[in-house]
Amino acid sequence: MEMTEIQRYKTALERLKQLSDIRLGKPLLIQTLMGNLRVLHSNHIGYFKYISTKKSWEIALTDGSFVRLKGNLRAKNLCAYNDRFIQIHQSCIINIQYLCMIQNNHCIMYPPFHHINELCISQKYKRKLTAYFYQF
């Protein structure tokens, strides 16, 4: 009988750890265009923007800087990293924790991204974003 209680305790502890990992977000190890490795946390990332002329994704960070990623990443890979990252357009993924409001197919973000007005939502992604926004 003691073994099942210990097993239940271990299972509960593992579930709590998983929930904690989801809330805090595991660090993202990225490779920059120059080949450098960089560790970022999801709360430092405001949005990802695909730069078609450079054929690569760029990350907007909370400190106002941008990091360009190697060109072989896809949007689904970026979104799979953390449940806070949600695609709003073919070329844009936002961190939903910075989303303040959806207004006229635009994302209005919390500071430090409140001045960004280029985060347009396409019809393809609007329903999913709206549903997710109300859950978050």
CSV table of C-alpha atoms in Angstrom, one decimal:
chain,number,residue,atom,x,y,z
A,1,MET,CA,0.0,0.0,0.0
A,2,GLU,CA,2.9,2.3,0.7
A,3,MET,CA,4.2,1.8,-2.9
A,4,THR,CA,1.1,3.1,-4.5
A,5,GLU,CA,1.1,6.1,-2.3
A,6,ILE,CA,4.7,6.8,-3.3
A,7,GLN,CA,3.9,6.2,-6.9
A,8,ARG,CA,0.9,8.7,-6.7
A,9,TYR,CA,3.2,11.2,-5.0
A,10,LYS,CA,5.8,10.8,-7.8
A,11,THR,CA,3.2,11.1,-10.5
A,12,ALA,CA,1.7,14.2,-8.9
A,13,LEU,CA,5.2,15.7,-8.6
A,14,GLU,CA,6.0,15.0,-12.2
A,15,ARG,CA,2.7,16.6,-13.4
A,16,LEU,CA,3.4,19.7,-11.3
A,17,LYS,CA,6.9,19.9,-12.8
A,18,GLN,CA,5.4,19.7,-16.3
A,19,LEU,CA,2.9,22.4,-15.5
A,20,SER,CA,5.6,24.6,-14.1
A,21,ASP,CA,7.7,24.0,-17.3
A,22,ILE,CA,4.8,25.0,-19.4
A,23,ARG,CA,4.1,28.2,-17.4
A,24,LEU,CA,7.8,29.3,-17.2
A,25,GLY,CA,8.7,28.0,-20.6
A,26,LYS,CA,11.9,26.2,-21.3
A,27,PRO,CA,14.6,28.3,-22.8
A,28,LEU,CA,14.8,28.5,-26.5
A,29,LEU,CA,18.2,27.7,-28.0
A,30,ILE,CA,18.5,29.4,-31.3
A,31,GLN,CA,21.1,29.7,-34.0
A,32,THR,CA,21.5,33.2,-35.4
A,33,LEU,CA,22.3,34.0,-39.0
A,34,MET,CA,26.0,34.3,-38.1
A,35,GLY,CA,26.0,30.8,-36.6
A,36,ASN,CA,26.1,31.9,-33.0
A,37,LEU,CA,24.0,30.0,-30.4
A,38,ARG,CA,21.8,32.1,-28.2
A,39,VAL,CA,19.5,31.2,-25.3
A,40,LEU,CA,16.2,33.1,-25.1
A,41,HIS,CA,13.2,32.8,-22.8
A,42,SER,CA,9.7,33.1,-24.2
A,43,ASN,CA,8.9,36.2,-22.0
A,44,HIS,CA,11.7,38.1,-23.8
A,45,ILE,CA,10.2,37.5,-27.2
A,46,GLY,CA,7.4,39.7,-28.5
A,47,TYR,CA,6.9,38.4,-32.0
A,48,PHE,CA,8.6,36.7,-35.0
A,49,LYS,CA,8.4,38.3,-38.4
A,50,TYR,CA,9.4,36.6,-41.7
A,51,ILE,CA,11.6,38.8,-43.8
A,52,SER,CA,10.9,37.5,-47.4
A,53,THR,CA,13.7,39.5,-49.0
A,54,LYS,CA,16.2,37.8,-46.6
A,55,LYS,CA,14.3,34.5,-46.5
A,56,SER,CA,14.6,34.3,-42.7
A,57,TRP,CA,12.7,34.9,-39.5
A,58,GLU,CA,13.5,37.8,-37.2
A,59,ILE,CA,12.7,37.9,-33.5
A,60,ALA,CA,11.7,41.1,-31.8
A,61,LEU,CA,13.0,41.1,-28.2
A,62,THR,CA,11.7,43.1,-25.3
A,63,ASP,CA,14.9,45.1,-25.1
A,64,GLY,CA,14.1,46.6,-28.5
A,65,SER,CA,16.7,44.5,-30.4
A,66,PHE,CA,16.1,42.1,-33.2
A,67,VAL,CA,17.7,38.7,-33.8
A,68,ARG,CA,17.7,37.2,-37.3
A,69,LEU,CA,17.5,33.4,-37.4
A,70,LYS,CA,19.0,30.9,-39.8
A,71,GLY,CA,16.8,30.6,-42.9
A,72,ASN,CA,15.7,26.9,-42.5
A,73,LEU,CA,13.0,27.4,-39.8
A,74,ARG,CA,9.3,27.1,-40.5
A,75,ALA,CA,6.5,28.8,-38.7
A,76,LYS,CA,5.1,25.5,-37.3
A,77,ASN,CA,8.5,24.8,-35.7
A,78,LEU,CA,8.5,28.2,-34.0
A,79,CYS,CA,4.9,27.8,-32.8
A,80,ALA,CA,5.6,24.3,-31.5
A,81,TYR,CA,8.3,25.6,-29.2
A,82,ASN,CA,5.8,27.3,-26.8
A,83,ASP,CA,2.0,27.4,-26.6
A,84,ARG,CA,2.3,31.2,-26.2
A,85,PHE,CA,3.5,31.6,-29.8
A,86,ILE,CA,0.6,31.7,-32.2
A,87,GLN,CA,0.6,32.5,-35.9
A,88,ILE,CA,-1.4,35.5,-37.0
A,89,HIS,CA,-0.3,35.7,-40.6
A,90,GLN,CA,1.8,33.7,-43.0
A,91,SER,CA,4.8,35.9,-42.1
A,92,CYS,CA,4.1,36.7,-38.4
A,93,ILE,CA,3.9,34.9,-35.1
A,94,ILE,CA,3.2,36.7,-31.9
A,95,ASN,CA,3.7,35.9,-28.2
A,96,ILE,CA,0.2,36.0,-26.9
A,97,GLN,CA,1.2,37.1,-23.5
A,98,TYR,CA,1.9,40.6,-25.0
A,99,LEU,CA,-1.4,40.7,-26.9
A,100,CYS,CA,-3.6,43.4,-25.4
A,101,MET,CA,-6.4,43.7,-27.9
A,102,ILE,CA,-7.5,42.7,-31.4
A,103,GLN,CA,-8.8,45.7,-33.2
A,104,ASN,CA,-9.7,45.9,-36.9
A,105,ASN,CA,-7.6,42.8,-37.8
A,106,HIS,CA,-4.5,44.3,-36.0
A,107,CYS,CA,-2.8,43.1,-32.9
A,108,ILE,CA,-2.5,45.8,-30.3
A,109,MET,CA,0.4,44.8,-28.0
A,110,TYR,CA,1.4,45.6,-24.4
A,111,PRO,CA,4.6,47.6,-23.9
A,112,PRO,CA,7.3,47.4,-25.0
A,113,PHE,CA,5.6,46.4,-28.3
A,114,HIS,CA,2.7,48.9,-28.1
A,115,HIS,CA,4.1,51.1,-30.8
A,116,ILE,CA,4.2,48.3,-33.4
A,117,ASN,CA,1.3,48.6,-35.9
A,118,GLU,CA,2.4,46.1,-38.5
A,119,LEU,CA,1.0,43.0,-36.8
A,120,CYS,CA,-1.9,42.3,-39.1
A,121,ILE,CA,-4.1,39.3,-38.7
A,122,SER,CA,-5.1,37.3,-41.8
A,123,GLN,CA,-8.5,35.7,-42.2
A,124,LYS,CA,-6.8,32.3,-42.2
A,125,TYR,CA,-5.6,32.7,-38.6
A,126,LYS,CA,-8.1,35.1,-37.1
A,127,ARG,CA,-10.6,32.5,-35.8
A,128,LYS,CA,-7.8,30.4,-34.1
A,129,LEU,CA,-6.2,33.6,-32.6
A,130,THR,CA,-9.5,34.9,-31.3
A,131,ALA,CA,-10.4,31.6,-29.6
A,132,TYR,CA,-7.0,31.3,-28.1
A,133,PHE,CA,-7.0,34.9,-26.9
A,134,TYR,CA,-10.2,34.4,-25.0
A,135,GLN,CA,-8.8,31.2,-23.3
A,136,PHE,CA,-5.5,32.9,-22.4
